[in-house]
mmCIF file of C-alpha atoms in Angstrom:
data_model
loop_
_atom_site.group_PDB
_atom_site.id
_atom_site.type_symbol
_atom_site.label_atom_id
_atom_site.label_comp_id
_atom_site.label_asym_id
_atom_site.label_seq_id
_atom_site.Cartn_x
_atom_site.Cartn_y
_atom_site.Cartn_z
ATOM 1 C CA MET A 1 122.511 -180.447 163.006
ATOM 2 C CA ALA A 2 122.119 -177.109 161.289
ATOM 3 C CA THR A 3 118.382 -175.728 160.635
ATOM 4 C CA LEU A 4 117.498 -176.094 156.874
ATOM 5 C CA MET A 5 116.515 -173.073 155.491
ATOM 6 C CA LYS A 6 113.835 -173.193 152.750
ATOM 7 C CA SER A 7 115.748 -172.280 149.190
ATOM 8 C CA PRO A 8 114.563 -170.571 146.343
ATOM 9 C CA ARG A 9 114.635 -174.177 144.348
ATOM 10 C CA TRP A 10 112.154 -175.175 147.215
ATOM 11 C CA PHE A 11 110.156 -172.197 147.169
ATOM 12 C CA PHE A 12 109.413 -172.564 143.236
ATOM 13 C CA TYR A 13 108.800 -176.221 143.317
ATOM 14 C CA GLY A 14 106.903 -176.327 146.479
ATOM 15 C CA MET A 15 104.403 -173.878 144.491
ATOM 16 C CA ILE A 16 104.350 -174.980 141.093
ATOM 17 C CA LEU A 17 103.781 -178.565 141.818
ATOM 18 C CA PRO A 18 100.450 -177.979 143.754
ATOM 19 C CA VAL A 19 99.527 -175.830 140.065
ATOM 20 C CA VAL A 20 100.384 -179.186 138.425
ATOM 21 C CA LEU A 21 97.945 -180.650 140.465
ATOM 22 C CA LEU A 22 95.489 -178.797 140.731
ATOM 23 C CA SER A 23 95.053 -178.385 136.911
ATOM 24 C CA ALA A 24 94.543 -182.069 137.008
ATOM 25 C CA GLY A 25 91.727 -181.654 139.111
ATOM 26 C CA TRP A 26 91.218 -179.940 142.350
ATOM 27 C CA GLY A 27 91.342 -183.094 144.309
ATOM 28 C CA GLY A 28 94.660 -183.801 143.504
ATOM 29 C CA GLY A 29 95.873 -180.224 144.423
ATOM 30 C CA ILE A 30 94.307 -179.989 147.779
ATOM 31 C CA TRP A 31 95.400 -183.447 148.272
ATOM 32 C CA TRP A 32 99.136 -182.550 147.565
ATOM 33 C CA LEU A 33 98.811 -179.603 149.931
ATOM 34 C CA TRP A 34 97.747 -181.961 153.008
ATOM 35 C CA ALA A 35 99.723 -184.420 151.784
ATOM 36 C CA SER A 36 103.185 -182.371 151.906
ATOM 37 C CA ALA A 37 102.586 -180.216 154.939
ATOM 38 C CA ALA A 38 103.971 -180.850 158.255
ATOM 39 C CA PRO A 39 102.643 -183.715 160.042
ATOM 40 C CA ASN A 40 102.050 -181.633 162.720
ATOM 41 C CA ASP A 41 102.886 -177.686 162.958
ATOM 42 C CA ALA A 42 101.667 -176.722 166.316
ATOM 43 C CA VAL A 43 104.215 -179.611 168.705
ATOM 44 C CA GLY A 44 107.092 -180.528 166.563
ATOM 45 C CA SER A 45 108.063 -183.442 168.723
ATOM 46 C CA LYS A 46 111.176 -184.932 167.999
ATOM 47 C CA ILE A 47 111.540 -188.466 166.610
ATOM 48 C CA ARG A 48 114.676 -190.817 166.048
ATOM 49 C CA LEU A 49 114.855 -192.545 163.525
ATOM 50 C CA THR A 50 117.777 -195.397 161.473
ATOM 51 C CA ILE A 51 117.881 -195.883 157.647
ATOM 52 C CA PRO A 52 120.329 -198.631 157.291
ATOM 53 C CA ASP A 53 122.869 -198.509 154.174
ATOM 54 C CA GLY A 54 121.107 -199.702 151.260
ATOM 55 C CA THR A 55 117.773 -199.553 152.320
ATOM 56 C CA PRO A 56 115.600 -198.573 149.109
ATOM 57 C CA MET A 57 113.677 -195.344 148.654
ATOM 58 C CA GLN A 58 110.341 -196.800 148.747
ATOM 59 C CA VAL A 59 110.992 -198.205 152.273
ATOM 60 C CA ILE A 60 112.345 -195.678 153.254
ATOM 61 C CA GLY A 61 109.265 -193.920 152.716
ATOM 62 C CA THR A 62 107.238 -196.240 154.444
ATOM 63 C CA GLU A 63 109.395 -195.899 157.542
ATOM 64 C CA LEU A 64 109.341 -192.140 157.506
ATOM 65 C CA GLU A 65 105.384 -192.805 156.985
ATOM 66 C CA ALA A 66 105.109 -195.188 159.699
ATOM 67 C CA SER A 67 106.792 -193.054 162.540
ATOM 68 C CA GLY A 68 105.225 -189.944 161.949
ATOM 69 C CA VAL A 69 107.706 -187.868 159.684
ATOM 70 C CA ILE A 70 106.046 -187.341 157.150
ATOM 71 C CA ARG A 71 102.371 -187.697 156.120
ATOM 72 C CA SER A 72 102.349 -189.787 153.067
ATOM 73 C CA SER A 73 105.030 -191.826 151.534
ATOM 74 C CA LEU A 74 103.445 -191.294 147.777
ATOM 75 C CA ALA A 75 103.891 -187.960 148.084
ATOM 76 C CA LEU A 76 107.548 -188.653 148.976
ATOM 77 C CA ARG A 77 107.638 -190.373 145.655
ATOM 78 C CA ILE A 78 106.357 -187.698 143.519
ATOM 79 C CA TRP A 79 108.400 -185.165 145.161
ATOM 80 C CA LEU A 80 111.258 -187.669 144.891
ATOM 81 C CA GLN A 81 110.243 -188.346 141.294
ATOM 82 C CA TRP A 82 110.177 -184.373 140.319
ATOM 83 C CA LEU A 83 113.343 -183.375 141.597
ATOM 84 C CA GLY A 84 115.123 -186.181 139.334
ATOM 85 C CA LEU A 85 116.386 -188.497 142.271
ATOM 86 C CA LYS A 86 116.267 -192.057 141.868
ATOM 87 C CA GLU A 87 117.511 -195.258 143.641
ATOM 88 C CA GLY A 88 121.235 -195.226 143.586
ATOM 89 C CA ASN A 89 121.583 -190.947 143.001
ATOM 90 C CA SER A 90 124.431 -189.532 145.439
ATOM 91 C CA LYS A 91 121.497 -186.592 145.875
ATOM 92 C CA ALA A 92 119.250 -188.649 147.223
ATOM 93 C CA LEU A 93 118.213 -189.562 150.459
ATOM 94 C CA GLN A 94 121.403 -191.002 152.372
ATOM 95 C CA ALA A 95 121.509 -193.633 154.997
ATOM 96 C CA GLY A 96 121.859 -193.166 159.199
ATOM 97 C CA THR A 97 120.227 -192.026 162.342
ATOM 98 C CA TYR A 98 118.562 -188.410 162.060
ATOM 99 C CA ASP A 99 116.233 -186.588 164.646
ATOM 100 C CA PHE A 100 113.679 -185.528 162.923
ATOM 101 C CA THR A 101 110.823 -183.185 164.143
ATOM 102 C CA THR A 102 107.094 -183.005 162.910
ATOM 103 C CA ASP A 103 106.675 -179.550 162.192
ATOM 104 C CA ARG A 104 108.967 -179.535 158.901
ATOM 105 C CA PRO A 105 107.370 -180.057 155.532
ATOM 106 C CA LEU A 106 108.164 -182.931 153.489
ATOM 107 C CA SER A 107 110.527 -181.016 151.327
ATOM 108 C CA GLU A 108 112.656 -179.774 154.186
ATOM 109 C CA ILE A 109 112.563 -183.937 155.340
ATOM 110 C CA VAL A 110 114.281 -184.778 152.174
ATOM 111 C CA THR A 111 116.403 -181.861 152.363
ATOM 112 C CA GLN A 112 117.894 -183.054 155.670
ATOM 113 C CA MET A 113 117.977 -186.288 154.440
ATOM 114 C CA GLN A 114 120.318 -185.284 151.652
ATOM 115 C CA THR A 115 122.352 -182.360 152.966
ATOM 116 C CA GLY A 116 122.225 -182.762 156.761
ATOM 117 C CA GLN A 117 124.727 -184.846 158.914
ATOM 118 C CA PRO A 118 123.466 -188.041 160.462
ATOM 119 C CA LEU A 119 123.703 -188.390 163.918
ATOM 120 C CA GLU A 120 125.017 -191.567 163.313
ATOM 121 C CA THR A 121 126.521 -193.402 160.747
ATOM 122 C CA ARG A 122 126.603 -197.146 159.624
ATOM 123 C CA PHE A 123 129.169 -199.405 157.394
ATOM 124 C CA THR A 124 129.682 -202.479 156.579
ATOM 125 C CA ILE A 125 132.876 -203.958 155.900
ATOM 126 C CA PRO A 126 132.603 -207.214 153.893
ATOM 127 C CA GLU A 127 134.158 -210.535 154.827
ATOM 128 C CA GLY A 128 137.685 -210.974 153.558
ATOM 129 C CA TRP A 129 138.619 -207.639 152.599
ATOM 130 C CA SER A 130 142.032 -206.403 153.592
ATOM 131 C CA ILE A 131 143.516 -203.278 155.394
ATOM 132 C CA ALA A 132 143.855 -201.287 151.508
ATOM 133 C CA GLN A 133 140.074 -202.253 150.851
ATOM 134 C CA MET A 134 138.776 -200.860 153.976
ATOM 135 C CA ALA A 135 140.720 -197.691 153.060
ATOM 136 C CA ASN A 136 139.118 -196.934 150.143
ATOM 137 C CA TYR A 137 135.886 -197.391 150.936
ATOM 138 C CA PHE A 138 136.156 -195.184 153.903
ATOM 139 C CA GLU A 139 138.029 -192.926 151.668
ATOM 140 C CA GLN A 140 134.971 -193.369 149.046
ATOM 141 C CA GLN A 141 132.265 -192.610 151.960
ATOM 142 C CA GLY A 142 133.848 -189.514 152.127
ATOM 143 C CA PHE A 143 135.108 -190.347 156.219
ATOM 144 C CA PHE A 144 138.490 -190.066 155.944
ATOM 145 C CA PRO A 145 141.992 -190.378 153.380
ATOM 146 C CA ALA A 146 142.676 -193.641 152.565
ATOM 147 C CA LYS A 147 146.459 -193.201 153.812
ATOM 148 C CA ASP A 148 144.824 -191.605 157.342
ATOM 149 C CA PHE A 149 143.690 -195.232 157.651
ATOM 150 C CA ILE A 150 145.987 -197.159 156.451
ATOM 151 C CA ALA A 151 149.085 -195.569 159.220
ATOM 152 C CA ALA A 152 146.459 -195.836 161.842
ATOM 153 C CA ALA A 153 145.935 -199.325 161.407
ATOM 154 C CA ASN A 154 150.006 -199.839 160.918
ATOM 155 C CA ASN A 155 150.105 -198.441 164.470
ATOM 156 C CA ARG A 156 152.412 -199.711 166.978
ATOM 157 C CA ASN A 157 151.287 -197.979 170.030
ATOM 158 C CA ILE A 158 147.793 -199.311 168.777
ATOM 159 C CA ILE A 159 148.869 -202.543 168.423
ATOM 160 C CA SER A 160 151.034 -202.391 171.926
ATOM 161 C CA GLU A 161 147.885 -200.959 173.828
ATOM 162 C CA ARG A 162 145.895 -204.499 173.023
ATOM 163 C CA LYS A 163 147.733 -206.879 175.522
ATOM 164 C CA TRP A 164 146.296 -209.693 173.702
ATOM 165 C CA LEU A 165 147.119 -208.509 170.727
ATOM 166 C CA PRO A 166 150.567 -210.563 169.250
ATOM 167 C CA SER A 167 153.397 -208.216 169.711
ATOM 168 C CA ASP A 168 154.860 -209.562 166.532
ATOM 169 C CA THR A 169 152.140 -208.741 164.086
ATOM 170 C CA PRO A 170 152.930 -206.780 160.856
ATOM 171 C CA SER A 171 149.717 -204.659 161.129
ATOM 172 C CA LEU A 172 146.146 -204.890 161.843
ATOM 173 C CA GLU A 173 145.524 -207.335 159.262
ATOM 174 C CA GLY A 174 143.136 -210.142 159.783
ATOM 175 C CA PHE A 175 142.253 -208.485 163.410
ATOM 176 C CA LEU A 176 140.002 -205.830 161.957
ATOM 177 C CA PHE A 177 136.623 -207.926 162.255
ATOM 178 C CA PRO A 178 134.494 -207.750 159.083
ATOM 179 C CA ASP A 179 130.915 -206.520 160.625
ATOM 180 C CA THR A 180 128.316 -203.508 160.469
ATOM 181 C CA TYR A 181 129.366 -201.026 162.713
ATOM 182 C CA GLN A 182 127.495 -197.722 163.585
ATOM 183 C CA LEU A 183 129.358 -194.729 165.008
ATOM 184 C CA ALA A 184 128.032 -190.983 165.842
ATOM 185 C CA GLN A 185 129.465 -188.389 163.024
ATOM 186 C CA ALA A 186 132.094 -186.311 165.337
ATOM 187 C CA GLU A 187 133.574 -190.469 166.298
ATOM 188 C CA ILE A 188 133.945 -191.096 162.683
ATOM 189 C CA LYS A 189 137.701 -190.805 162.500
ATOM 190 C CA PRO A 190 140.313 -194.048 161.622
ATOM 191 C CA GLU A 191 141.684 -194.550 165.133
ATOM 192 C CA ARG A 192 137.998 -194.991 166.331
ATOM 193 C CA VAL A 193 136.923 -197.159 163.558
ATOM 194 C CA ILE A 194 139.560 -199.113 164.119
ATOM 195 C CA GLU A 195 138.938 -199.388 168.030
ATOM 196 C CA ILE A 196 135.241 -200.808 167.279
ATOM 197 C CA MET A 197 136.095 -203.211 164.908
ATOM 198 C CA LEU A 198 139.228 -204.624 167.647
ATOM 199 C CA ASP A 199 136.384 -204.520 170.676
ATOM 200 C CA GLN A 200 134.442 -206.494 168.276
ATOM 201 C CA PHE A 201 136.894 -209.219 167.078
ATOM 202 C CA GLU A 202 138.029 -209.357 170.885
ATOM 203 C CA GLN A 203 134.598 -209.979 171.827
ATOM 204 C CA VAL A 204 133.170 -212.501 169.084
ATOM 205 C CA ALA A 205 136.818 -214.570 167.594
ATOM 206 C CA LEU A 206 139.013 -214.039 170.364
ATOM 207 C CA PRO A 207 137.121 -216.649 172.418
ATOM 208 C CA LEU A 208 136.943 -218.665 170.397
ATOM 209 C CA TYR A 209 140.869 -219.116 169.805
ATOM 210 C CA GLN A 210 141.280 -218.900 174.066
ATOM 211 C CA GLU A 211 138.483 -221.504 174.652
ATOM 212 C CA ASN A 212 139.913 -223.741 171.679
ATOM 213 C CA GLN A 213 143.308 -223.632 173.177
ATOM 214 C CA GLN A 214 142.312 -224.119 177.156
ATOM 215 C CA ASN A 215 139.551 -226.988 176.661
ATOM 216 C CA SER A 216 141.166 -229.267 173.932
ATOM 217 C CA GLY A 217 144.261 -228.005 172.379
ATOM 218 C CA LYS A 218 143.682 -228.546 168.983
ATOM 219 C CA ILE A 219 145.757 -226.992 167.114
ATOM 220 C CA ALA A 220 149.252 -225.597 167.392
ATOM 221 C CA LEU A 221 148.936 -222.455 166.115
ATOM 222 C CA SER A 222 149.783 -219.218 168.134
ATOM 223 C CA LEU A 223 146.872 -216.427 167.628
ATOM 224 C CA LYS A 224 148.505 -214.621 164.830
ATOM 225 C CA ASP A 225 148.962 -217.624 162.842
ATOM 226 C CA TRP A 226 145.442 -218.890 163.452
ATOM 227 C CA VAL A 227 144.329 -215.187 162.329
ATOM 228 C CA THR A 228 146.507 -215.693 159.334
ATOM 229 C CA LEU A 229 146.202 -219.030 157.958
ATOM 230 C CA SER A 230 141.934 -217.921 158.593
ATOM 231 C CA SER A 231 142.627 -214.864 156.445
ATOM 232 C CA ILE A 232 143.999 -217.746 153.755
ATOM 233 C CA VAL A 233 141.020 -220.139 153.899
ATOM 234 C CA GLU A 234 138.458 -217.112 153.726
ATOM 235 C CA LYS A 235 140.335 -215.341 150.492
ATOM 236 C CA GLU A 236 140.141 -219.395 148.932
ATOM 237 C CA SER A 237 136.468 -220.300 150.082
ATOM 238 C CA VAL A 238 133.595 -219.419 148.383
ATOM 239 C CA LEU A 239 131.188 -221.993 149.669
ATOM 240 C CA ASP A 240 131.053 -222.669 153.063
ATOM 241 C CA GLN A 241 130.551 -226.782 152.722
ATOM 242 C CA GLU A 242 134.395 -226.479 151.345
ATOM 243 C CA ARG A 243 136.076 -223.954 154.006
ATOM 244 C CA ALA A 244 136.792 -227.147 156.585
ATOM 245 C CA VAL A 245 137.896 -228.830 153.674
ATOM 246 C CA ILE A 246 140.406 -226.162 152.699
ATOM 247 C CA ALA A 247 141.352 -225.813 156.067
ATOM 248 C CA GLY A 248 141.661 -229.044 156.286
ATOM 249 C CA VAL A 249 144.648 -228.976 153.252
ATOM 250 C CA PHE A 250 146.380 -226.147 154.303
ATOM 251 C CA THR A 251 146.808 -228.029 157.695
ATOM 252 C CA GLN A 252 148.198 -231.427 156.096
ATOM 253 C CA ARG A 253 150.664 -229.356 153.936
ATOM 254 C CA LEU A 254 152.178 -227.678 157.401
ATOM 255 C CA LYS A 255 152.317 -231.046 159.311
ATOM 256 C CA ARG A 256 154.271 -232.517 155.885
ATOM 257 C CA ASN A 257 156.239 -229.359 155.257
ATOM 258 C CA MET A 258 154.733 -228.656 152.481
ATOM 259 C CA ARG A 259 154.464 -224.760 150.589
ATOM 260 C CA LEU A 260 150.980 -223.857 150.966
ATOM 261 C CA GLU A 261 151.385 -222.110 147.021
ATOM 262 C CA ALA A 262 148.139 -220.183 148.329
ATOM 263 C CA ASP A 263 147.466 -217.734 145.152
ATOM 264 C CA PRO A 264 146.120 -214.803 147.521
ATOM 265 C CA THR A 265 148.937 -214.461 148.850
ATOM 266 C CA VAL A 266 150.526 -214.397 146.307
ATOM 267 C CA GLU A 267 147.941 -211.367 145.141
ATOM 268 C CA TYR A 268 148.534 -210.165 148.159
ATOM 269 C CA GLY A 269 152.126 -209.153 148.330
ATOM 270 C CA LEU A 270 152.023 -207.950 144.628
ATOM 271 C CA GLY A 271 148.998 -205.827 145.370
ATOM 272 C CA ILE A 272 146.812 -207.783 142.255
ATOM 273 C CA LYS A 273 143.761 -209.635 141.524
ATOM 274 C CA GLN A 274 143.904 -212.734 139.248
ATOM 275 C CA THR A 275 140.993 -213.457 137.178
ATOM 276 C CA PRO A 276 140.207 -216.640 135.027
ATOM 277 C CA GLU A 277 141.006 -214.860 131.881
ATOM 278 C CA LYS A 278 143.875 -213.738 133.688
ATOM 279 C CA PRO A 279 145.027 -216.293 136.158
ATOM 280 C CA LEU A 280 148.605 -215.493 137.973
ATOM 281 C CA THR A 281 151.817 -215.467 135.379
ATOM 282 C CA LEU A 282 154.975 -218.000 136.211
ATOM 283 C CA ALA A 283 156.941 -214.796 136.647
ATOM 284 C CA GLN A 284 154.511 -213.539 139.135
ATOM 285 C CA VAL A 285 154.649 -216.819 141.744
ATOM 286 C CA ARG A 286 158.077 -216.807 141.592
ATOM 287 C CA THR A 287 158.172 -213.341 142.467
ATOM 288 C CA PRO A 288 160.063 -213.240 145.964
ATOM 289 C CA SER A 289 157.849 -211.038 148.611
ATOM 290 C CA PRO A 290 157.233 -212.300 152.158
ATOM 291 C CA TYR A 291 153.593 -213.259 151.638
ATOM 292 C CA ASN A 292 154.634 -215.476 148.986
ATOM 293 C CA THR A 293 153.733 -218.936 150.170
ATOM 294 C CA TYR A 294 154.821 -220.255 146.253
ATOM 295 C CA VAL A 295 158.499 -219.270 147.436
ATOM 296 C CA ASN A 296 158.574 -219.212 151.169
ATOM 297 C CA GLN A 297 157.714 -222.169 153.881
ATOM 298 C CA GLY A 298 155.147 -222.159 156.469
ATOM 299 C CA LEU A 299 152.862 -219.234 156.962
ATOM 300 C CA PRO A 300 153.076 -215.741 155.657
ATOM 301 C CA PRO A 301 154.359 -212.907 158.102
ATOM 302 C CA GLY A 302 150.698 -211.771 159.075
ATOM 303 C CA ALA A 303 147.460 -212.299 157.592
ATOM 304 C CA ILE A 304 146.177 -211.321 153.875
ATOM 305 C CA ALA A 305 142.781 -209.808 154.578
ATOM 306 C CA SER A 306 139.850 -210.020 157.717
ATOM 307 C CA PRO A 307 138.843 -213.868 157.507
ATOM 308 C CA SER A 308 134.609 -214.452 158.847
ATOM 309 C CA LEU A 309 134.051 -216.369 161.739
ATOM 310 C CA LYS A 310 133.388 -219.451 159.495
ATOM 311 C CA SER A 311 137.032 -219.734 158.038
ATOM 312 C CA LEU A 312 138.093 -219.135 161.850
ATOM 313 C CA LYS A 313 135.888 -221.746 162.883
ATOM 314 C CA ALA A 314 137.081 -223.933 160.261
ATOM 315 C CA VAL A 315 141.137 -223.565 161.293
ATOM 316 C CA LEU A 316 140.288 -224.456 164.495
ATOM 317 C CA GLU A 317 138.110 -227.699 163.465
ATOM 318 C CA PRO A 318 139.685 -228.874 159.735
ATOM 319 C CA ASP A 319 138.321 -231.522 158.288
ATOM 320 C CA ARG A 320 140.899 -234.620 158.440
ATOM 321 C CA THR A 321 141.255 -235.491 154.787
ATOM 322 C CA GLU A 322 143.822 -237.027 152.535
ATOM 323 C CA TYR A 323 144.046 -233.917 150.142
ATOM 324 C CA LEU A 324 147.031 -232.489 149.550
ATOM 325 C CA PHE A 325 145.728 -229.863 146.451
ATOM 326 C CA PHE A 326 142.701 -228.576 145.360
ATOM 327 C CA VAL A 327 142.143 -225.954 141.974
ATOM 328 C CA ALA A 328 138.734 -223.263 141.430
ATOM 329 C CA ARG A 329 136.598 -223.972 138.964
ATOM 330 C CA TYR A 330 135.801 -220.401 138.758
ATOM 331 C CA ASP A 331 132.110 -221.157 140.091
ATOM 332 C CA GLY A 332 132.571 -220.903 143.214
ATOM 333 C CA SER A 333 133.832 -224.800 143.520
ATOM 334 C CA HIS A 334 136.935 -226.292 143.778
ATOM 335 C CA VAL A 335 138.668 -230.441 143.029
ATOM 336 C CA PHE A 336 140.346 -231.750 145.474
ATOM 337 C CA SER A 337 142.975 -233.766 144.588
ATOM 338 C CA ARG A 338 144.953 -236.487 146.655
ATOM 339 C CA THR A 339 148.316 -236.641 144.071
ATOM 340 C CA LEU A 340 150.061 -233.851 142.229
ATOM 341 C CA SER A 341 149.241 -235.855 138.958
ATOM 342 C CA GLU A 342 145.366 -235.740 139.807
ATOM 343 C CA HIS A 343 145.890 -231.953 140.848
ATOM 344 C CA GLU A 344 147.570 -231.476 137.364
ATOM 345 C CA LYS A 345 145.093 -233.217 135.303
ATOM 346 C CA ALA A 346 142.452 -231.027 137.060
ATOM 347 C CA GLN A 347 144.556 -227.870 136.702
ATOM 348 C CA ASN A 348 144.578 -229.070 133.139
ATOM 349 C CA GLU A 349 141.000 -229.865 132.363
ATOM 350 C CA ILE A 350 139.972 -226.309 134.259
ATOM 351 C CA GLY A 351 142.202 -224.331 132.053
ATOM 352 C CA ASP A 352 140.613 -225.815 128.673
ATOM 353 C CA ARG A 353 137.555 -225.473 129.655
ATOM 354 C CA VAL A 354 138.172 -221.569 130.478
ATOM 355 C CA LYS A 355 140.429 -221.028 127.424
ATOM 356 C CA LYS A 356 137.462 -222.461 125.047
ATOM 357 C CA GLN A 357 134.478 -220.676 127.079
ATOM 358 C CA SER A 358 136.769 -217.283 126.407
ATOM 359 C CA GLU A 359 137.388 -218.371 122.497
ATOM 360 C CA LYS A 360 133.012 -218.300 122.169
ATOM 361 C CA PRO A 361 131.971 -215.800 119.830
ATOM 362 C CA THR A 362 130.029 -213.191 121.647
ATOM 363 C CA PRO A 363 126.117 -213.390 120.064
ATOM 364 C CA LYS A 364 125.007 -210.778 118.282
ATOM 365 C CA ASN A 365 121.938 -208.405 118.892
#
């Protein structure tokens, strides 16, 4: 990590702030000179500290004080306020793993966490994200261009290197396990990120499938189809208690050679996202695409997102249900139906309710 030099701005603030505190009383000025100084000027021992993503600055201050990096979390808050740094500011304290030394004053610790590269970087991939969403996230974080990640995720060499990966999978979609990861800064490259995410799938998800096939053979799905169906369940599910029911509906439809007719597959194929106010149009639903399960029979050629462990388990143990249809209430829950007429009635009722809500006048302040 590069040595941090004292900037003119640091010198200005470092001199002015004690003066301001002195003007309020000698006690305040003396306290600030003590609180902002290095905890140990003589020794300068090293302290490694990890700051997780999303940690509030107040908690960061408490951790820095408790670990002996700074003398006072209160002094840190005062310094950050003086610099005009608030929660969420891109120039505020950055998450990561740092090697601090106890011979640096408060101002240099702040500068290190603003501009210094952490030894390790943490990142979190939420459940249900697609490769495209991951790529955009990595680019926004400044890791690497989105197109580089997408190219790596479609690299046939990476797929062929993992013998357990299905050779007919169109990409790594669905196999990049959603979780929180930590990597050394120097390792933040598309191929390395993909490697650790595939490792996690192999360690956490793959054994579930292998055990199911060996012990019970409950489902007659290939590994690719298991992940594909699980990804559809993931995108359709909001409430955990409904995952197995939704998996049961899709399982029944597959057994009866009915089209899955899953909206998320249409959205994935077209690269769009519907909303309650702007649902999929009939033209979109009828648009040909390998991923359009309204047009095509059976499962799409591959997954549409990275499924959670809960969705993967739900597909292995779907509910034995008579339901063949469901429609979202747009509050996270669904209305399940056994017949097409019941389903159409539920669709109309929900559609009318959404329309009435959208037509309500906006309250005036």
